[in-house]
Coordinates of C-alpha atoms and ligand atoms in Angstrom, one line a residue:
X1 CA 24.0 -2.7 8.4
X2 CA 23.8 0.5 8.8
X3 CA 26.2 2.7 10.9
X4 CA 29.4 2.2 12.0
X5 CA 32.0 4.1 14.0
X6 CA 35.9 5.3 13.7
X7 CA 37.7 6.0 16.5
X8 CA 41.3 7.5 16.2
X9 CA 43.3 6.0 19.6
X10 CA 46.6 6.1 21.2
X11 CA 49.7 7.9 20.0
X12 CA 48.3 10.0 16.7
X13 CA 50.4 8.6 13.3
X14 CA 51.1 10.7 10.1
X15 CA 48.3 9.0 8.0
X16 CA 45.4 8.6 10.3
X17 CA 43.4 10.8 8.7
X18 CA 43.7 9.4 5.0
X19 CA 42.5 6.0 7.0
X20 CA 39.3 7.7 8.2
X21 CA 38.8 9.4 4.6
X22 CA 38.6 5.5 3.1
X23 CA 36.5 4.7 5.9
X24 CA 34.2 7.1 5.7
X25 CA 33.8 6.9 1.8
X26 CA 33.7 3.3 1.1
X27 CA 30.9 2.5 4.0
X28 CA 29.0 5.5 2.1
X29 CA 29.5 4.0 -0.9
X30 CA 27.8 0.8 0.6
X31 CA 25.0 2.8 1.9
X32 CA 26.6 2.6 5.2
X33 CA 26.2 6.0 7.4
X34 CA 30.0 6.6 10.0
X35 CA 30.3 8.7 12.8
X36 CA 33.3 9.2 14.6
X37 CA 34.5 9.6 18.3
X38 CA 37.2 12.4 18.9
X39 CA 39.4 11.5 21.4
X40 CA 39.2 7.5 20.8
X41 CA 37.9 5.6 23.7
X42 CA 37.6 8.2 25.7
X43 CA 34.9 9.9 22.9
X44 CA 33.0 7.1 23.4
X45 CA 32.5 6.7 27.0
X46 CA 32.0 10.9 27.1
X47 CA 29.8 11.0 23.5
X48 CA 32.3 12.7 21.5
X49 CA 30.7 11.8 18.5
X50 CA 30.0 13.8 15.2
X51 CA 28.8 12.5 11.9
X52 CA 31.4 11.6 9.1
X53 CA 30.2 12.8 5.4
X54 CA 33.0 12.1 2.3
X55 CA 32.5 16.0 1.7
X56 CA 34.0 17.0 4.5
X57 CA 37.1 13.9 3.8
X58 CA 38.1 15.4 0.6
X59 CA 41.0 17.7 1.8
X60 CA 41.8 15.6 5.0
X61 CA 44.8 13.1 3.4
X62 CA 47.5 15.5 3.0
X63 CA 47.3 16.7 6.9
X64 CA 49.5 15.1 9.9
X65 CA 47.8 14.2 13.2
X66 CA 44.4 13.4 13.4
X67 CA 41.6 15.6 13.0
X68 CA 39.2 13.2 15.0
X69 CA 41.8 13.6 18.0
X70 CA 43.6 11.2 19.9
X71 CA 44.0 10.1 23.7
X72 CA 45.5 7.8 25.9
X73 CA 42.7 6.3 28.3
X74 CA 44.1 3.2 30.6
X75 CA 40.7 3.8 32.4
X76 CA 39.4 1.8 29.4
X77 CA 41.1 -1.1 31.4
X78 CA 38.4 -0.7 33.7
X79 CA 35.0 -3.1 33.8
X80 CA 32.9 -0.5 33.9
X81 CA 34.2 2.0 31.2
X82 CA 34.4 -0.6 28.9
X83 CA 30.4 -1.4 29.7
X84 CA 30.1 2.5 29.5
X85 CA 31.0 2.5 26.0
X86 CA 29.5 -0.8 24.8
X87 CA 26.3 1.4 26.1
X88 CA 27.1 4.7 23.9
X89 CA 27.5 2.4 21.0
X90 CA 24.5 0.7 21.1
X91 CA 22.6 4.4 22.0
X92 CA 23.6 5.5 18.2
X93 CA 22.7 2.1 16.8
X94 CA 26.5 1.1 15.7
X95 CA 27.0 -2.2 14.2
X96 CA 30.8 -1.9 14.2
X97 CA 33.4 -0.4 15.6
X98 CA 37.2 0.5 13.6
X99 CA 39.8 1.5 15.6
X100 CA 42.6 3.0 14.7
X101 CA 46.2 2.4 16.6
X102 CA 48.3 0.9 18.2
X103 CA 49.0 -1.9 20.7
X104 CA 47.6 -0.5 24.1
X105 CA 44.3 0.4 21.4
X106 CA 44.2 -3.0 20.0
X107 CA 43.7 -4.2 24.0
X108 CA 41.0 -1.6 24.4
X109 CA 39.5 -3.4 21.5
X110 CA 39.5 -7.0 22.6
X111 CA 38.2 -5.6 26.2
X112 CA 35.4 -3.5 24.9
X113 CA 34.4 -6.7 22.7
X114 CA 33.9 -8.9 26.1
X115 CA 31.0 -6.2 26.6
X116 CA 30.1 -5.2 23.3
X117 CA 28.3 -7.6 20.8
X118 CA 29.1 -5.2 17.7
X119 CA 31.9 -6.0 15.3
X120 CA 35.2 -4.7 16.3
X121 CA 38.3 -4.3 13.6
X122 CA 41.5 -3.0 14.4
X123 CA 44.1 -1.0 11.3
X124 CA 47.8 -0.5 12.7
X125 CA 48.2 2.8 13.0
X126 CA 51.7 4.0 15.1
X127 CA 54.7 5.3 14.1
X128 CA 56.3 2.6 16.1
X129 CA 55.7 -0.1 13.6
X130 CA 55.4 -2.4 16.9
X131 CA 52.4 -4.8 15.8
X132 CA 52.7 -8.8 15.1
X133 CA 51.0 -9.5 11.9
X134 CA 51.7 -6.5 9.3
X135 CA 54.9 -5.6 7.9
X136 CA 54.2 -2.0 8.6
X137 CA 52.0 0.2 10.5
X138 CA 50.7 3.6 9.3
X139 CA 52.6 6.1 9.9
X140 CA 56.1 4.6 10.3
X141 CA 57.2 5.5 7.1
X142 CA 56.7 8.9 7.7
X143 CA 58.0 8.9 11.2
X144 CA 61.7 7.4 9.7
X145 CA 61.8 10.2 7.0
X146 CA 61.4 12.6 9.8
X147 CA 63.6 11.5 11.8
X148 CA 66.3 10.7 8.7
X149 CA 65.9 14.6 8.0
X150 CA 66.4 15.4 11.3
X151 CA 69.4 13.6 12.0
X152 CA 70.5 14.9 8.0
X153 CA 70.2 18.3 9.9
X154 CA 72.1 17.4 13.1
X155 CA 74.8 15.6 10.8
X156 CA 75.5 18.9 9.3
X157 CA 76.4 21.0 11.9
X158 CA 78.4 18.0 13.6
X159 CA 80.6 17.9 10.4
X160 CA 81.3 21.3 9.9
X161 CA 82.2 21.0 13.8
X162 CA 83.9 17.4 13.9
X163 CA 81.6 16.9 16.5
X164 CA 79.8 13.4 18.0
X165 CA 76.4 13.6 18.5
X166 CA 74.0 11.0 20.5
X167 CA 70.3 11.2 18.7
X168 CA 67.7 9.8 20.7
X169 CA 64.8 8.1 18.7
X170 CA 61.0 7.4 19.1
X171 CA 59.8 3.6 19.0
X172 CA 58.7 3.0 22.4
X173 CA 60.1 -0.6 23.5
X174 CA 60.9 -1.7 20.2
X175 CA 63.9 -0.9 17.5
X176 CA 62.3 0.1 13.8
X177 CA 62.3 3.7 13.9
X178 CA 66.5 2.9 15.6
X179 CA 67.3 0.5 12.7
X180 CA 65.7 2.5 9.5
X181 CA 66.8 6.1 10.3
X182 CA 70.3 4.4 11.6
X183 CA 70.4 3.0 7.6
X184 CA 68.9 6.1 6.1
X185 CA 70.9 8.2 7.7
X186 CA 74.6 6.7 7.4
X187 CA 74.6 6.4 11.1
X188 CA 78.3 5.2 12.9
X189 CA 76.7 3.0 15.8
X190 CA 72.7 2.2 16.9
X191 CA 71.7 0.9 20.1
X192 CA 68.5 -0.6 19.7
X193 CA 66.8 -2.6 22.9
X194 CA 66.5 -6.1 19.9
X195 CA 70.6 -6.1 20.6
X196 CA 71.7 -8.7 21.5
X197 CA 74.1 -8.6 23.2
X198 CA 73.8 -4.9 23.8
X199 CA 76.8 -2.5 22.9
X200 CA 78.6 -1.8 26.2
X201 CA 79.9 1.7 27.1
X202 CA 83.6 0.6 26.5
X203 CA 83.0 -1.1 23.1
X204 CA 81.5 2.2 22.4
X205 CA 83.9 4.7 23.2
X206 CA 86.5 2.2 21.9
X207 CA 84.7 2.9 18.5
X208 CA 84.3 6.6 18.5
X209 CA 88.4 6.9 19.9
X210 CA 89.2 4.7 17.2
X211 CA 87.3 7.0 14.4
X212 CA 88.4 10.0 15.7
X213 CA 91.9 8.5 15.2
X214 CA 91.2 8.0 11.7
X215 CA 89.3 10.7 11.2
X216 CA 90.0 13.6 13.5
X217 CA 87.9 16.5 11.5
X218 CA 84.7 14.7 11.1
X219 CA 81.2 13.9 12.7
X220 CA 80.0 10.5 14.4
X221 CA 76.5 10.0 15.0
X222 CA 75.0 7.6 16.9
X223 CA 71.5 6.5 17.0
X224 CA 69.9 5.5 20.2
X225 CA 66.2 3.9 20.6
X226 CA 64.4 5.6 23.5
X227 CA 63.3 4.1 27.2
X228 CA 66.8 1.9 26.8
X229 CA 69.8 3.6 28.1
X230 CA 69.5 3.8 31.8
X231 CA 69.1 7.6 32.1
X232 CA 68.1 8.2 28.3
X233 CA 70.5 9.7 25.9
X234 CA 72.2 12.1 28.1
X235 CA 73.1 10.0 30.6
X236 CA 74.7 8.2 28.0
X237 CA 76.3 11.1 26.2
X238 CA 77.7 12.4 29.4
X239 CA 79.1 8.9 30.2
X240 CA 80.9 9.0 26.9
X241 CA 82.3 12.4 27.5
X242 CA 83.9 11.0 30.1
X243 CA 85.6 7.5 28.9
X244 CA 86.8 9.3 25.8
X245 CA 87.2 12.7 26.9
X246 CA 85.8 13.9 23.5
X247 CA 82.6 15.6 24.2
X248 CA 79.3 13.7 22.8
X249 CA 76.4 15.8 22.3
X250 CA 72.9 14.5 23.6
X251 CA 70.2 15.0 21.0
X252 CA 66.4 13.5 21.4
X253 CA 64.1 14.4 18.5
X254 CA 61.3 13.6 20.7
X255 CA 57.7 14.2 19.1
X256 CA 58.5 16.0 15.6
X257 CA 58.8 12.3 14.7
X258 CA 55.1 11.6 15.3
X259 CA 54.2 14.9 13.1
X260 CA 54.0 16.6 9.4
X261 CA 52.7 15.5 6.7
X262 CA 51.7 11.7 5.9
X263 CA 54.2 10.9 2.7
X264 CA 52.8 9.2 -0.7
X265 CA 53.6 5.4 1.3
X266 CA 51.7 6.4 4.6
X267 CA 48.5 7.6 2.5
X268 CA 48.4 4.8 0.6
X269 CA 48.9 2.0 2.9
X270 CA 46.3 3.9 5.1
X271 CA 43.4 4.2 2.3
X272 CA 44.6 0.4 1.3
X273 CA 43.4 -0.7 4.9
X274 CA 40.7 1.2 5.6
X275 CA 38.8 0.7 2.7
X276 CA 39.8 -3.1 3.4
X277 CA 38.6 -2.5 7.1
X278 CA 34.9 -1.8 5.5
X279 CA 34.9 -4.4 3.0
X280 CA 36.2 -7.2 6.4
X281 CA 32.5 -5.6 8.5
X282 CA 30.6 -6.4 5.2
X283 CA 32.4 -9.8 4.9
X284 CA 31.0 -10.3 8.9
X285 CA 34.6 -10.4 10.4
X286 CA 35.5 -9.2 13.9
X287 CA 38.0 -9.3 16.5
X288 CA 40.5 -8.4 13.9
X289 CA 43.4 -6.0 12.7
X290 CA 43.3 -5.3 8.8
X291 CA 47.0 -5.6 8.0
X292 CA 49.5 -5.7 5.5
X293 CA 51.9 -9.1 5.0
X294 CA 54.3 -9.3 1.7
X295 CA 51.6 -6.3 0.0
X296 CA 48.7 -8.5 0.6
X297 CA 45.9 -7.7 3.2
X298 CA 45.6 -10.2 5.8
X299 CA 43.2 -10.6 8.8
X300 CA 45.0 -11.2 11.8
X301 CA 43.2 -11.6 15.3
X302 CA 43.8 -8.6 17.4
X303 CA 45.5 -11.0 20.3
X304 CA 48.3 -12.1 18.1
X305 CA 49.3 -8.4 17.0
X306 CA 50.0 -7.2 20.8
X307 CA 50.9 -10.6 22.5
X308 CA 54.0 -11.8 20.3
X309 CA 57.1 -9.8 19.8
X310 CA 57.5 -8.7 16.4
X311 CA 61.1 -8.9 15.2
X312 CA 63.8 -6.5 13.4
X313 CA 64.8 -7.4 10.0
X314 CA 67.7 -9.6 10.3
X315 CA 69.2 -8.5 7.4
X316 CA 69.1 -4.8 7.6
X317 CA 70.1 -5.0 10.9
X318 CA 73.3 -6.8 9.7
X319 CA 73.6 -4.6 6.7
X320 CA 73.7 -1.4 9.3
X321 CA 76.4 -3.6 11.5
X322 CA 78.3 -4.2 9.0
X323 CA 78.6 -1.1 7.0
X324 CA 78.5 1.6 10.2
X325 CA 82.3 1.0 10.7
X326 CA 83.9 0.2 7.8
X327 CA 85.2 3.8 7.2
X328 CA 87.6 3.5 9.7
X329 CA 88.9 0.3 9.5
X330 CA 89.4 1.0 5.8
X331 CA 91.3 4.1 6.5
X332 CA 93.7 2.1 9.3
X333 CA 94.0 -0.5 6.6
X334 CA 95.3 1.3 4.1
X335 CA 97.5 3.8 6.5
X336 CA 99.2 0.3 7.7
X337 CA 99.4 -1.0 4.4
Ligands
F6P1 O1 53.3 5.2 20.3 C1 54.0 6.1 19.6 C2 54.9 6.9 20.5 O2 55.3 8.1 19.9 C3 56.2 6.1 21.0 O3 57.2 6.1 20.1 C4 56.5 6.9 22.3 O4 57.3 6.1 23.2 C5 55.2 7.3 22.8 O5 54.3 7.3 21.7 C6 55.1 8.6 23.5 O6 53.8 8.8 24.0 P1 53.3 10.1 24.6 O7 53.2 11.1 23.4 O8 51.9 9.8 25.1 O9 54.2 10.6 25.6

């Protein structure tokens, strides 16, 4: 062996680049040379490549983003892209391929290995921690202290204003980013599209009348997952303006959650499985994601990360239902006691 490639793909994650850093330096440390692709499949079909040398890695960990660039390419769906880049590959010799992302990436990878005879190995890299087969995906960490912070910040002003706020959360289809920053941040109420059944609007404005009963001078906050509330969060804030005639502030946080700096978990679960991504080509495995099951590295095949639902804890979602609205029944309690 002798080359190998990184690609970057999909939506970037806070940690990327400490993945391509372990990468880069344990295939050198094998004698194996790395170039990289910017702009993930896309890269490889246009040759977007440039060499990757551990000098140029050492100051890379620390920074959000990725510096090898990102993109989202459904072309790659298509026969002949997929034969395009099983071409470029083979031009600059690559043995095998890591790429680095998410679920729509890890489909790339499967259909570029019906026309590619390299090795190909996927490492879960999306803030959206939405991959079967690891307990966490780079980048998620990051994304739920960003969005923790965030909604700290919004929680601020909407105290010193007794206001109720709506904050609208990253995750795609699926409910992590919902259920952690709910937890972390205290949250009164989450809708998160796992639900079941989902909070309806009555239940809902039931809930914030009945806290503002109790609590007249103080903030409610509300966590909503995104692409779930028919008209996003301010349909639904406007909806419960009007069944409880209190206003309720829309607030999405949008993409600040995918940026910023890769915290100490992040960078270390993303050097953990790259270098383990290297040490899977030596051991002659493909068709794989490098992930992470009860802190041990598994090998998973890329099929089974994107074509099973991966599910919520059970018992932090019940910890978050059951402490969100114990405030105001407690106050009731004792008023009536
Ligand atoms: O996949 C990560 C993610 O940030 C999702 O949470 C979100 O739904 C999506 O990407 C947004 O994608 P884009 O930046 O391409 O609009």
């Amino acid at each position: 062996m002798k080359k190998i490639a990184v690609i970057t793909s999909g939506g970037d994650a806070p940690g990327m680049n400490a993945c391509i850093r372990a990468v880069v330096i344990t295939a050198w440390q094998e004698g194996i040379e790395v170039i990289g692709f910017r702009h993930g499949f896309r890269g490889i079909v246009e040759d977007l490549s440039q060499p990757l040398h551990p000098d140029d890695m050492r100051l890379v960990s620390q920074r959000g983003g990725t510096f090898l660039k990102s993109a989202r390419y459904p072309e790659f769906r298509e026969k002949a892209t997929a034969q395009k880049a099983a071409e470029q590959l083979d031009k600059h010799d690559i043995s095998a391929l890591v790429v680095i992302g998410g679920d729509g990436s890890f489909r790339g990878a499967s259909h570029l290995a019906q026309h590619w005879q390299g090795q190909i190995i996927g490492i879960p890299g999306t803030i959206d921690n939405d991959l079967a087969g690891t307990d966490i995906t780079i980048g998620f960490a990051t994304a739920v202290d960003t969005a923790m912070e965030a909604i700290d910040k919004v929680r601020e002003t909407a105290e010193a204003m007794a206001r109720v706020f709506i904050i609208e959360v990253m995750g795609r289809h699926a409910g992590f980013i919902g259920l952690h920053s709910a937890i972390a941040s205290a949250a009164e109420a989450m809708i998160l599209p796992e639900m079941d059944p989902q909070p309806k609007l009555p239940e809902l404005a039931d809930n914030i009348l009945q806290a503002r009963e109790a609590f007249p001078d103080s903030s409610y906050v509300v966590v909503l997952s995104e692409n779930l509330w028919p008209g996003g969060v301010h349909a639904l804030a406007d909806s419960l303006s009007k069944a409880t005639g209190v206003t309720c502030h829309p607030c999405p946080l949008g993409h600040i959650q995918r940026g910023g700096r890769p915290n100490a978990q992040d960078r270390i679960l993303s050097m953990q499985l790259g270098q383990a991504a290297v040490h899977a080509i030596l051991d002659g495995a493909s068709g794989v994601m490098i992930g992470l099951e009860n802190e041990r590295v598994v090998e998973v095949p890329l099929a089974l990360t994107y074509d099973r639902d991966k599910p919520l804890d059970p018992r932090l979602v019940n910890l978050q239902l059951g402490l969100q609205g114990v405030n105001f029944a407690s106050k009731s309690d004792r008023e009536t006691a």
